[in-house]
Short mmCIF file of C-alpha atoms and ligand atoms in Angstrom, two decimals:
data_model
loop_
_atom_site.label_atom_id
_atom_site.label_comp_id
_atom_site.label_asym_id
_atom_site.label_seq_id
_atom_site.Cartn_x
_atom_site.Cartn_y
_atom_site.Cartn_z
CA UNK C 428 -1.37 -0.53 -2.54
CA UNK C 429 -3.35 0.03 0.51
CA UNK C 430 -2.00 2.73 2.99
CA UNK C 431 -1.82 1.62 6.54
CA UNK C 432 -0.98 4.13 9.38
CA UNK C 433 -0.25 2.58 12.72
CA UNK C 434 1.05 4.29 16.04
CA UNK C 435 2.06 3.37 19.61
CA UNK C 436 1.27 5.63 22.68
CA UNK C 437 4.06 8.18 23.09
CA UNK C 438 5.84 7.44 26.32
CA UNK C 439 6.24 9.80 29.16
CA UNK C 440 10.06 10.60 29.53
CA UNK C 441 9.85 11.08 33.30
CA UNK C 442 11.42 7.70 33.78
CA UNK C 443 13.49 5.21 31.93
CA UNK C 444 11.91 2.70 29.23
CA UNK C 445 10.70 -0.57 30.92
CA UNK C 446 9.15 -3.78 29.78
CA UNK C 447 5.67 -2.46 29.25
CA UNK C 448 6.97 0.16 26.85
CA UNK C 449 8.94 -2.47 25.00
CA UNK C 450 6.04 -4.73 24.67
CA UNK C 451 3.89 -1.88 23.10
CA UNK C 452 6.49 -1.33 20.66
CA UNK C 453 7.08 -5.04 19.74
CA UNK C 454 3.27 -5.71 19.46
CA UNK C 455 2.96 -2.72 17.11
CA UNK C 456 6.07 -3.70 15.20
CA UNK C 457 4.60 -7.18 14.46
CA UNK C 458 1.41 -5.69 13.19
CA UNK C 459 3.35 -3.15 10.98
CA UNK C 460 5.59 -5.94 9.68
CA UNK C 461 2.78 -8.23 8.98
CA UNK C 462 0.78 -5.54 7.00
CA UNK C 463 4.15 -4.80 4.98
CA UNK C 464 4.52 -8.61 4.17
CA UNK C 465 0.81 -8.38 3.04
CA UNK C 466 1.69 -5.77 0.68
CA UNK C 467 0.38 -2.61 2.46
CA UNK C 468 2.14 0.72 2.30
CA UNK C 469 2.80 1.02 6.05
CA UNK C 470 3.54 4.21 8.05
CA UNK C 471 4.60 3.37 11.60
CA UNK C 472 4.95 6.06 14.32
CA UNK C 473 6.20 6.11 17.78
CA UNK C 474 7.80 8.50 20.06
CA UNK C 475 7.75 10.28 23.24
CA UNK C 476 5.50 12.60 25.42
CA UNK C 477 7.63 15.49 26.98
CA UNK C 478 5.48 18.10 28.37
CA UNK C 479 3.58 18.21 31.67
CA UNK C 480 3.94 18.13 35.21
CA UNK C 481 5.52 14.85 35.72
CA UNK C 482 8.44 15.72 33.45
CA UNK C 483 8.76 19.16 34.85
CA UNK C 484 9.06 17.53 38.37
CA UNK C 485 11.54 14.83 37.24
CA UNK C 486 13.79 17.43 35.59
CA UNK C 487 13.62 19.62 38.74
CA UNK C 488 14.61 16.71 40.88
CA UNK C 489 17.54 16.04 38.69
CA UNK C 490 18.50 19.77 39.04
CA UNK C 491 18.52 20.39 35.15
CA UNK C 492 16.33 22.24 32.64
CA UNK C 493 13.40 20.20 31.25
CA UNK C 494 14.54 20.41 27.76
CA UNK C 495 17.85 18.92 28.67
CA UNK C 496 16.24 16.27 30.76
CA UNK C 497 13.88 15.39 27.69
CA UNK C 498 16.85 15.31 25.38
CA UNK C 499 18.59 12.78 27.53
CA UNK C 500 15.75 10.43 28.32
CA UNK C 501 14.24 10.45 24.82
CA UNK C 502 17.50 9.19 23.60
CA UNK C 503 16.92 6.11 25.79
CA UNK C 504 13.61 5.60 24.20
CA UNK C 505 14.84 5.90 20.78
CA UNK C 506 17.90 3.57 21.57
CA UNK C 507 15.26 0.93 22.64
CA UNK C 508 13.62 1.02 19.39
CA UNK C 509 16.93 0.30 17.67
CA UNK C 510 17.78 -2.59 20.09
CA UNK C 511 14.42 -4.23 19.74
CA UNK C 512 14.54 -4.08 16.03
CA UNK C 513 11.54 -1.79 15.76
CA UNK C 514 10.76 -0.69 12.18
CA UNK C 515 9.11 2.45 12.89
CA UNK C 516 9.27 5.17 10.05
CA UNK C 517 9.36 7.95 12.36
CA UNK C 518 10.01 8.90 16.05
CA UNK C 519 8.18 12.05 17.27
CA UNK C 520 9.00 14.12 20.33
CA UNK C 521 6.32 16.68 21.33
CA UNK C 522 8.87 19.30 22.06
CA UNK C 523 9.68 19.37 18.38
CA UNK C 524 8.83 22.54 16.55
CA UNK C 525 6.68 20.64 13.95
CA UNK C 526 4.58 19.34 16.58
CA UNK C 527 4.16 22.75 18.61
CA UNK C 528 3.09 24.34 15.34
CA UNK C 529 0.49 21.87 14.65
CA UNK C 530 -1.05 22.08 18.28
CA UNK C 531 -1.12 25.74 18.18
CA UNK C 532 -2.91 25.72 14.81
CA UNK C 533 -5.35 23.20 16.04
CA UNK C 534 -6.04 25.11 19.28
CA UNK C 535 -6.37 28.59 17.41
CA UNK C 536 -8.83 26.92 14.83
CA UNK C 537 -10.99 25.53 17.73
CA UNK C 538 -10.79 28.72 19.58
CA UNK C 539 -11.93 30.73 16.34
CA UNK C 540 -14.85 28.19 15.75
CA UNK C 541 -16.10 28.76 19.35
CA UNK C 542 -15.22 25.31 20.55
CA UNK C 543 -13.21 26.52 23.32
CA UNK C 544 -14.37 28.98 26.01
CA UNK C 545 -12.96 30.52 29.23
CA UNK C 546 -14.48 29.90 32.66
CA UNK C 547 -13.90 30.12 36.27
CA UNK C 548 -13.39 26.81 37.82
CA UNK C 549 -13.50 25.81 41.55
CA UNK C 550 -12.62 22.26 42.46
CA UNK C 551 -10.26 19.73 44.17
CA UNK C 552 -7.00 19.27 42.29
CA UNK C 553 -4.65 16.36 42.36
CA UNK C 554 -1.13 17.54 41.55
CA UNK C 555 0.09 13.94 41.16
CA UNK C 556 -2.39 13.16 38.59
CA UNK C 557 -2.66 16.65 37.23
CA UNK C 558 -6.30 16.59 37.12
CA UNK C 559 -9.26 18.05 38.81
CA UNK C 560 -11.20 15.45 40.74
CA UNK C 561 -14.98 14.79 41.19
CA UNK C 562 -16.97 13.53 43.96
CA UNK C 563 -17.21 10.19 42.34
CA UNK C 564 -13.48 10.01 42.76
CA UNK C 565 -13.60 9.88 46.41
CA UNK C 566 -13.29 6.87 48.80
CA UNK C 567 -16.62 5.88 50.44
CA UNK C 568 -15.53 7.51 53.69
CA UNK C 569 -15.07 10.90 51.68
CA UNK C 570 -11.15 10.90 51.62
CA UNK C 571 -9.20 10.88 48.55
CA UNK C 572 -7.57 7.58 47.21
CA UNK C 573 -3.88 7.57 47.71
CA UNK C 574 -3.22 7.59 43.98
CA UNK C 575 -4.08 11.11 43.72
CA UNK C 576 -1.53 12.24 46.20
CA UNK C 577 -2.03 15.70 47.80
CA UNK C 578 -5.48 17.20 46.90
CA UNK C 579 -6.15 20.86 47.28
CA UNK C 580 -9.16 22.95 46.68
CA UNK C 581 -8.38 25.71 44.00
CA UNK C 582 -10.22 28.19 41.98
CA UNK C 583 -8.81 29.30 38.63
CA UNK C 584 -9.82 30.59 35.35
CA UNK C 585 -9.13 28.09 32.46
CA UNK C 586 -10.00 27.36 28.94
CA UNK C 587 -12.47 24.48 28.30
CA UNK C 588 -13.12 22.46 25.36
CA UNK C 589 -16.85 21.72 24.58
CA UNK C 590 -16.65 18.00 24.83
CA UNK C 591 -20.12 17.58 25.92
CA UNK C 592 -21.77 18.68 22.79
CA UNK C 593 -20.32 15.91 20.88
CA UNK C 594 -21.27 13.11 23.31
CA UNK C 595 -24.30 11.99 21.21
CA UNK C 596 -22.20 12.11 18.19
CA UNK C 597 -19.72 9.76 19.79
CA UNK C 598 -22.14 7.23 21.16
CA UNK C 599 -23.74 7.09 17.54
CA UNK C 600 -20.31 6.73 15.95
CA UNK C 601 -19.32 3.77 18.55
CA UNK C 602 -22.57 2.11 17.76
CA UNK C 603 -22.18 2.29 13.92
CA UNK C 604 -18.58 1.08 14.30
CA UNK C 605 -18.52 -1.90 16.27
CA UNK C 606 -14.86 -2.57 15.72
CA UNK C 607 -13.73 0.84 16.77
CA UNK C 608 -12.09 -0.73 19.93
CA UNK C 609 -10.19 -4.10 19.93
CA UNK C 610 -10.78 -6.27 22.01
CA UNK C 611 -14.57 -5.89 21.46
CA UNK C 612 -15.52 -5.98 25.10
CA UNK C 613 -13.62 -2.88 25.73
CA UNK C 614 -15.83 -0.91 23.49
CA UNK C 615 -18.56 -1.64 26.17
CA UNK C 616 -16.30 0.01 28.81
CA UNK C 617 -16.41 3.15 26.50
CA UNK C 618 -20.05 3.19 26.11
CA UNK C 619 -20.46 2.80 29.89
CA UNK C 620 -18.37 5.83 30.42
CA UNK C 621 -20.39 7.71 27.98
CA UNK C 622 -23.76 6.55 29.61
CA UNK C 623 -22.99 9.62 32.31
CA UNK C 624 -23.00 13.23 30.97
CA UNK C 625 -19.58 14.31 30.05
CA UNK C 626 -17.96 17.38 31.53
CA UNK C 627 -16.24 19.84 29.21
CA UNK C 628 -12.54 19.35 29.24
CA UNK C 629 -10.23 21.74 30.92
CA UNK C 630 -7.46 22.13 28.28
CA UNK C 631 -5.16 24.80 29.77
CA UNK C 632 -2.96 25.24 32.95
CA UNK C 633 -1.89 28.46 34.21
CA UNK C 634 1.65 29.20 33.84
CA UNK C 635 2.11 29.72 37.55
CA UNK C 636 1.27 26.20 38.30
CA UNK C 637 2.91 24.69 35.28
CA UNK C 638 5.49 26.03 32.74
CA UNK C 639 6.64 23.21 30.76
CA UNK C 640 4.05 22.97 28.06
CA UNK C 641 2.97 24.66 24.83
CA UNK C 642 1.82 28.08 25.17
CA UNK C 643 -2.03 28.72 24.11
CA UNK C 644 -1.83 30.73 20.91
CA UNK C 645 -4.66 32.89 22.16
CA UNK C 646 -3.51 33.49 25.87
CA UNK C 647 0.19 33.50 26.82
CA UNK C 648 -0.45 33.25 30.48
CA UNK C 649 -1.55 29.57 29.85
CA UNK C 650 0.08 26.24 28.52
CA UNK C 651 -1.86 23.47 26.98
CA UNK C 652 -3.04 20.52 29.13
CA UNK C 653 -0.61 17.68 28.18
CA UNK C 654 -3.03 15.16 27.00
CA UNK C 655 -4.51 17.70 24.47
CA UNK C 656 -0.99 18.23 23.36
CA UNK C 657 0.13 14.49 23.27
CA UNK C 658 -2.88 13.24 21.30
CA UNK C 659 -2.20 15.66 18.49
CA UNK C 660 1.17 13.99 17.98
CA UNK C 661 -0.52 11.19 15.72
CA UNK C 662 -1.80 14.09 13.41
CA UNK C 663 1.43 16.06 13.48
CA UNK C 664 3.69 13.05 12.08
CA UNK C 665 1.40 12.79 8.97
CA UNK C 666 0.22 16.36 8.35
CA UNK C 667 2.08 16.42 5.11
CA UNK C 668 1.23 12.91 4.34
CA UNK C 669 -2.57 13.03 4.01
CA UNK C 670 -2.78 9.86 2.48
CA UNK C 671 -2.23 8.25 5.94
CA UNK C 672 -5.22 9.93 7.49
CA UNK C 673 -7.08 8.65 9.50
CA UNK C 674 -4.93 6.30 11.40
CA UNK C 675 -5.67 2.50 10.93
CA UNK C 676 -4.77 1.65 14.58
CA UNK C 677 -3.61 3.42 17.62
CA UNK C 678 -2.17 0.79 19.70
CA UNK C 679 -2.17 1.68 23.49
CA UNK C 680 -2.37 0.26 26.95
CA UNK C 681 -5.73 -0.47 28.56
CA UNK C 682 -5.03 2.31 31.06
CA UNK C 683 -5.33 5.15 28.49
CA UNK C 684 -8.34 4.00 26.57
CA UNK C 685 -11.04 5.81 28.45
CA UNK C 686 -11.25 8.69 28.44
CA UNK C 687 -8.11 10.00 26.54
CA UNK C 688 -8.22 7.76 23.34
CA UNK C 689 -11.66 6.76 23.14
CA UNK C 690 -13.35 10.12 24.27
CA UNK C 691 -11.23 13.09 23.95
CA UNK C 692 -9.26 12.17 20.78
CA UNK C 693 -12.20 11.38 18.56
CA UNK C 694 -14.04 14.48 19.61
CA UNK C 695 -11.06 16.70 19.11
CA UNK C 696 -10.90 15.52 15.56
CA UNK C 697 -14.62 15.82 15.02
CA UNK C 698 -14.60 19.31 16.32
CA UNK C 699 -11.61 20.23 14.07
CA UNK C 700 -13.58 18.67 10.94
CA UNK C 701 -10.93 15.76 10.76
CA UNK C 702 -11.84 12.21 10.66
CA UNK C 703 -11.45 10.00 13.69
CA UNK C 704 -9.05 6.90 13.92
CA UNK C 705 -10.48 3.81 12.47
CA UNK C 706 -9.57 1.58 15.40
CA UNK C 707 -7.90 1.69 18.82
CA UNK C 708 -6.16 -1.60 19.98
CA UNK C 709 -5.90 -1.79 23.82
CA UNK C 710 -3.43 -4.24 25.19
CA UNK C 711 -3.04 -5.69 28.66
CA UNK C 712 -0.42 -4.97 31.37
CA UNK C 713 2.56 -6.92 32.34
CA UNK C 714 3.32 -7.66 35.69
CA UNK C 715 6.63 -9.18 36.92
CA UNK C 716 6.85 -12.25 39.12
CA UNK C 717 3.26 -11.81 39.95
CA UNK C 718 3.35 -8.18 41.16
CA UNK C 719 3.37 -4.65 39.79
CA UNK C 720 6.44 -3.48 38.04
CA UNK C 721 8.26 -1.10 40.19
CA UNK C 722 11.82 0.30 39.77
CA UNK C 723 11.88 1.34 43.63
CA UNK C 724 11.35 -2.32 44.75
CA UNK C 725 13.66 -3.74 41.98
CA UNK C 726 10.73 -5.59 40.60
CA UNK C 727 11.78 -4.55 37.08
CA UNK C 728 12.92 -5.86 33.73
CA UNK C 729 15.35 -3.75 31.57
CA UNK C 730 14.27 -4.89 28.09
CA UNK C 731 17.57 -3.66 26.51
CA UNK C 732 19.61 -5.61 29.01
CA UNK C 733 17.44 -8.61 28.56
CA UNK C 734 17.62 -8.49 24.78
CA UNK C 735 21.41 -8.11 24.90
CA UNK C 736 21.77 -11.30 27.18
CA UNK C 737 19.14 -13.75 25.48
CA UNK C 738 18.79 -12.11 22.06
CA UNK C 739 16.11 -9.69 20.66
CA UNK C 740 14.23 -12.34 18.82
CA UNK C 741 13.93 -14.38 21.87
CA UNK C 742 12.46 -11.56 23.92
CA UNK C 743 10.12 -10.60 21.09
CA UNK C 744 9.04 -14.13 20.79
CA UNK C 745 8.41 -14.44 24.47
CA UNK C 746 6.32 -11.31 24.77
CA UNK C 747 4.21 -12.09 21.78
CA UNK C 748 3.92 -15.76 22.54
CA UNK C 749 3.10 -15.27 26.26
CA UNK C 750 0.54 -12.44 25.97
CA UNK C 751 -2.89 -12.83 24.47
CA UNK C 752 -3.55 -9.32 23.00
CA UNK C 753 -5.88 -7.26 25.32
CA UNK C 754 -5.31 -9.61 28.45
CA UNK C 755 -2.86 -9.10 31.21
CA UNK C 756 0.08 -11.42 31.72
CA UNK C 757 3.08 -12.04 33.97
CA UNK C 758 6.77 -12.01 33.15
CA UNK C 759 9.07 -14.29 35.01
CA UNK C 760 12.55 -15.60 34.25
CA UNK C 761 11.33 -19.17 35.00
CA UNK C 762 8.55 -18.84 32.29
CA UNK C 763 10.84 -17.04 29.94
CA UNK C 764 13.66 -19.79 30.22
CA UNK C 765 11.04 -22.57 29.98
CA UNK C 766 9.97 -21.21 26.49
CA UNK C 767 13.55 -20.23 25.49
CA UNK C 768 14.82 -23.77 26.10
CA UNK C 769 11.67 -25.80 25.31
CA UNK C 770 10.43 -23.96 22.16
CA UNK C 771 13.37 -22.05 20.71
CA UNK C 772 16.47 -24.03 21.49
CA UNK C 773 15.14 -27.59 21.69
CA UNK C 774 12.48 -27.51 19.13
CA UNK C 775 13.27 -24.93 16.48
CA UNK C 776 17.13 -24.84 17.03
CA UNK C 777 17.30 -28.59 17.18
CA UNK C 778 15.35 -28.80 13.79
CA UNK C 779 17.90 -26.22 12.27
CA UNK C 780 20.70 -28.30 13.45
CA UNK C 781 19.45 -31.70 12.47
CA UNK C 782 18.62 -30.44 8.92
CA UNK C 783 22.15 -29.03 8.42
CA UNK C 784 23.94 -31.97 9.89
CA UNK C 785 22.02 -34.48 7.87
CA UNK C 786 22.16 -32.52 4.60
CA UNK C 787 25.98 -32.35 5.27
CA UNK C 788 26.28 -35.83 6.11
CA UNK C 789 24.10 -37.62 3.56
CA UNK C 790 23.61 -35.06 0.91
CA UNK C 791 27.10 -33.57 0.52
CA UNK C 792 25.67 -30.14 1.96
CA UNK C 793 23.17 -29.80 -0.95
CA UNK C 794 19.44 -30.12 -0.68
CA UNK C 795 18.47 -33.13 -2.98
CA UNK C 796 15.33 -33.14 -5.09
CA UNK C 797 12.24 -35.24 -3.87
CA UNK C 798 11.88 -38.52 -5.51
CA UNK C 799 8.22 -38.51 -6.44
CA UNK C 800 7.72 -42.41 -6.15
CA UNK C 801 8.54 -42.49 -2.57
CA UNK C 802 6.84 -39.22 -1.44
CA UNK C 803 4.65 -41.29 0.87
CA UNK C 804 2.13 -40.86 3.71
CA UNK C 805 4.49 -39.09 6.22
CA UNK C 806 5.45 -36.48 3.56
CA UNK C 807 1.99 -36.04 2.29
CA UNK C 808 0.75 -35.74 6.11
CA UNK C 809 3.34 -33.00 6.72
CA UNK C 810 2.40 -31.26 3.57
CA UNK C 811 -1.12 -31.13 4.50
CA UNK C 812 -0.34 -29.82 7.93
CA UNK C 813 1.68 -27.08 6.19
CA UNK C 814 -1.26 -25.90 4.12
CA UNK C 815 -3.61 -25.85 7.26
CA UNK C 816 -1.15 -24.17 9.44
CA UNK C 817 -0.22 -21.51 6.91
CA UNK C 818 -4.11 -20.55 6.29
CA UNK C 819 -4.51 -20.71 10.16
CA UNK C 820 -1.78 -18.65 10.85
CA UNK C 821 -2.51 -16.05 8.27
CA UNK C 822 -6.02 -15.64 9.58
CA UNK C 823 -4.85 -15.53 13.19
CA UNK C 824 -2.60 -12.54 12.48
CA UNK C 825 -5.74 -10.77 10.81
CA UNK C 826 -7.21 -10.96 14.16
CA UNK C 827 -4.21 -10.18 16.30
CA UNK C 828 -4.29 -13.59 17.84
CA UNK C 829 -0.27 -13.63 17.52
CA UNK C 830 0.10 -16.08 20.47
CA UNK C 831 -1.97 -18.65 18.94
CA UNK C 832 -0.31 -18.07 15.62
CA UNK C 833 3.06 -18.79 17.21
CA UNK C 834 1.74 -21.79 18.99
CA UNK C 835 0.43 -23.25 15.63
CA UNK C 836 3.70 -22.39 13.77
CA UNK C 837 5.67 -24.32 16.54
CA UNK C 838 3.47 -27.22 16.37
CA UNK C 839 4.46 -27.53 12.62
CA UNK C 840 8.06 -27.26 13.71
CA UNK C 841 7.48 -30.07 16.42
CA UNK C 842 5.68 -32.01 13.53
CA UNK C 843 8.72 -31.58 11.22
CA UNK C 844 10.97 -32.99 14.01
CA UNK C 845 8.71 -35.89 14.49
CA UNK C 846 8.64 -36.53 10.79
CA UNK C 847 12.53 -36.83 10.89
CA UNK C 848 12.27 -39.40 13.52
CA UNK C 849 9.77 -41.41 11.47
CA UNK C 850 12.00 -41.60 8.58
CA UNK C 851 15.20 -41.73 10.46
CA UNK C 852 17.61 -40.75 7.69
CA UNK C 853 20.53 -42.14 9.83
CA UNK C 854 19.17 -45.55 9.26
CA UNK C 855 18.44 -44.97 5.47
CA UNK C 856 22.01 -43.60 5.06
CA UNK C 857 23.41 -47.06 6.03
CA UNK C 858 21.43 -48.95 3.38
CA UNK C 859 22.46 -49.25 -0.12
CA UNK C 860 18.98 -50.38 -1.16
CA UNK C 861 17.96 -48.02 -4.09
CA UNK C 862 14.54 -47.34 -2.57
CA UNK C 863 16.06 -46.49 0.82
CA UNK C 864 18.48 -44.07 -1.13
CA UNK C 865 15.59 -42.41 -2.61
CA UNK C 866 13.77 -42.05 0.65
CA UNK C 867 16.81 -40.67 2.17
CA UNK C 868 16.96 -37.91 -0.47
CA UNK C 869 13.13 -37.31 -0.15
CA UNK C 870 13.42 -36.99 3.64
CA UNK C 871 16.37 -34.49 3.34
CA UNK C 872 14.39 -32.43 0.88
CA UNK C 873 11.19 -32.56 2.86
CA UNK C 874 12.82 -31.54 6.02
CA UNK C 875 14.64 -28.58 4.46
CA UNK C 876 11.29 -27.51 2.79
CA UNK C 877 9.34 -27.84 5.92
CA UNK C 878 11.98 -25.88 7.79
CA UNK C 879 12.04 -23.11 5.11
CA UNK C 880 8.28 -22.66 5.14
CA UNK C 881 7.70 -22.89 9.06
CA UNK C 882 10.37 -20.02 9.52
CA UNK C 883 8.61 -18.16 6.54
CA UNK C 884 5.64 -17.59 9.00
CA UNK C 885 8.01 -15.95 11.69
CA UNK C 886 9.29 -12.76 10.09
CA UNK C 887 6.90 -10.38 11.68
CA UNK C 888 7.82 -11.66 15.15
CA UNK C 889 11.45 -12.76 14.80
CA UNK C 890 12.89 -10.88 11.79
CA UNK C 891 16.46 -11.66 12.27
CA UNK C 892 15.91 -15.32 13.06
CA UNK C 893 14.03 -15.73 9.86
CA UNK C 894 16.80 -14.32 7.82
CA UNK C 895 19.43 -16.18 9.56
CA UNK C 896 17.69 -19.67 9.25
CA UNK C 897 16.75 -18.87 5.77
CA UNK C 898 20.51 -17.80 5.15
CA UNK C 899 21.82 -21.18 6.34
CA UNK C 900 19.38 -23.03 4.02
CA UNK C 901 20.91 -21.04 1.10
CA UNK C 902 17.75 -19.36 0.61
CA UNK C 903 16.59 -15.65 0.08
CA UNK C 904 12.93 -14.82 0.29
CA UNK C 905 11.14 -13.31 -2.71
CA UNK C 906 9.33 -10.05 -2.88
CA UNK C 907 5.96 -11.31 -2.42
CA UNK C 908 5.50 -13.02 0.80
CA UNK C 909 2.59 -15.20 -0.03
CA UNK C 910 4.42 -16.68 -2.92
CA UNK C 911 7.09 -17.96 -0.44
CA UNK C 912 4.45 -19.80 1.49
CA UNK C 913 4.09 -22.43 -1.03
CA UNK C 914 5.37 -25.96 -0.77
CA UNK C 915 7.50 -26.67 -3.86
CA UNK C 916 10.99 -27.69 -4.81
CA UNK C 917 12.72 -24.48 -4.60
CA UNK C 918 15.39 -25.49 -2.13
CA UNK C 919 16.76 -28.14 -4.67
CA UNK C 920 20.40 -27.93 -5.28
CA UNK C 921 20.74 -25.22 -2.51
CA UNK C 922 24.04 -25.34 -0.56
CA UNK C 923 23.47 -25.34 3.17
CA UNK C 924 25.85 -23.99 5.97
CA UNK C 925 27.83 -26.17 8.30
CA UNK C 926 26.23 -25.05 11.31
CA UNK C 927 24.10 -22.39 12.85
CA UNK C 928 24.34 -20.72 16.25
CA UNK C 929 20.78 -19.51 17.07
CA UNK C 930 19.62 -19.88 20.69
CA UNK C 931 22.90 -20.55 22.74
CA UNK C 932 22.56 -21.76 26.39
CA UNK C 933 22.31 -18.40 28.45
CA UNK C 934 25.29 -18.18 30.77
CA UNK C 935 25.21 -16.49 33.92
CA UNK C 936 22.14 -14.79 35.94
CA UNK C 937 19.69 -12.81 34.23
CA UNK C 938 19.80 -8.81 34.49
CA UNK C 939 17.89 -7.21 37.33
CA UNK C 940 15.12 -9.72 38.37
CA UNK C 941 13.24 -9.06 41.55
N1 LIG Y 1053 2.16 9.69 27.53
C1 LIG Y 1053 1.09 8.79 27.84
C2 LIG Y 1053 0.55 8.43 26.49
C3 LIG Y 1053 0.26 9.46 25.56
S1 LIG Y 1053 -0.43 8.76 24.01
C4 LIG Y 1053 -0.89 10.19 23.10
C5 LIG Y 1053 1.36 7.56 28.79
N2 LIG Y 1053 2.78 7.17 28.77
S2 LIG Y 1053 3.19 6.03 29.64
O1 LIG Y 1053 4.78 6.12 29.47
O2 LIG Y 1053 2.73 6.11 30.85
O3 LIG Y 1053 2.76 4.75 29.07
C6 LIG Y 1053 3.00 4.56 27.73
C7 LIG Y 1053 2.42 3.20 27.25
O4 LIG Y 1053 3.01 2.07 27.91
C8 LIG Y 1053 0.87 3.16 27.50
O5 LIG Y 1053 0.20 2.68 26.31
C9 LIG Y 1053 0.79 2.14 28.86
O6 LIG Y 1053 -0.39 1.46 28.68
C10 LIG Y 1053 2.11 1.18 28.55
N3 LIG Y 1053 2.42 0.68 29.64
C11 LIG Y 1053 3.03 1.11 30.78
N4 LIG Y 1053 3.12 0.24 31.75
C12 LIG Y 1053 2.72 -1.07 31.23
C13 LIG Y 1053 2.83 -2.41 31.69
N5 LIG Y 1053 3.33 -2.78 32.75
N6 LIG Y 1053 2.44 -3.28 30.77
C14 LIG Y 1053 2.19 -2.98 29.57
N7 LIG Y 1053 2.02 -1.75 28.92
C15 LIG Y 1053 2.44 -0.78 29.94
O7 LIG Y 1053 0.47 6.98 29.26
#
């Protein structure tokens, strides 16, 4: 069994979870479930990032202690994972003792090796972004862009990590590992960033400025810079499971690729004598109704509420079908409902209902066997399409082209519905001609088998729906996924359910849409 370690970014707890957080978890879950179906031994980590200025400020605003604030908001993120049916093996919080211990050990080790030094630093500091700024960050007119908030010039002593001395190593590493970043074009962005000399990384914050962090093991007047703390979570979670190191994929948004994940993190690991991650997968960003997500303007989708209203699998399906991994996408209720009605209810839901109805009406509720002598062109065409679809869909999953994989799968569902029209079992059922009777049985068996197979391509994206549809066909999947993807007569004699409720018409207005 191959070990496969995959992580999401850990979310800041300064606000409640939103659609962007939900998408990242679902995307990572799809990959994790797919790898498990392929037989890998998967370890899937997600969690929350609890230290730093933003969290300290949010707690202050609420008038409660940062730890209490973190305890509350973290529960919302944990609950979201449950709601979305995320199959994570672990949920890490950076305020946990297990994590603080690892961060301190790593810092001490790097300090002892001379990778960290103390220096005086004078510069322009953005409180909002928690970072020192450089001249290249200024507007052409010399002012600071609004995103930095208030910018002040300060001088302070701090600890620095020797990033610069590993710059050449990282460039070589990227050149030798062309697939380090997915999508590939983003790797260029990393190399571009590395074409300028790197500054050493300031990894401390004086406690008078920021208290909410992990105290440096070698100087108690400072806490650790939040990114240096947060990135280490990936290592903390498997520190006693070395078989999972290095990580196969860190799934992150495009905004945190450069520099934290693609530059700081591999260099931190290299300096500590640890192997860098094998790959980073940077996904795009969701907008809502064409504009930036924002709680204050009400342009916001609460993923948990949405899932409660339309079903978790419908939301999972939409996000994975709509977004091409790496690109940005827009979320609108209109587009969601178009896919919900057109693809889920009218295509897949309809196929399930027709199959159950006709098997009950013309087969006494039991899937008949195919009569080989009437297994004609329409059956053969559908079977050939199945083989092609299956092979394509597996390959598309390997390449993270999940939106196309779903499109192909649903094209097969469409073809199965069309097959039913061609054979028109309701007409055959009226005939007493033995050939028509044989065709009737064959068509019932064929539609059931095609439905079983089509749905067998969906468990990574829609795990509950897959179980439900297989269930109404009287089918339980086997242990080896690939063996299930073979067209044969295994449903013969299966007792099907009377009906299935899969994608009901949504009732009232959706939750919070701007
Ligand atoms: N805490 C850091 C990550 C530390 S990882 C060691 C952080 N947190 S975050 O809450 O701001 O973002 C968490 C993830 O959600 C990031 O990968 C980010 O890209 C993603 N998203 C935030 N908004 C998003 C959208 N609108 N759309 C898609 N993903 C988005 O950054």
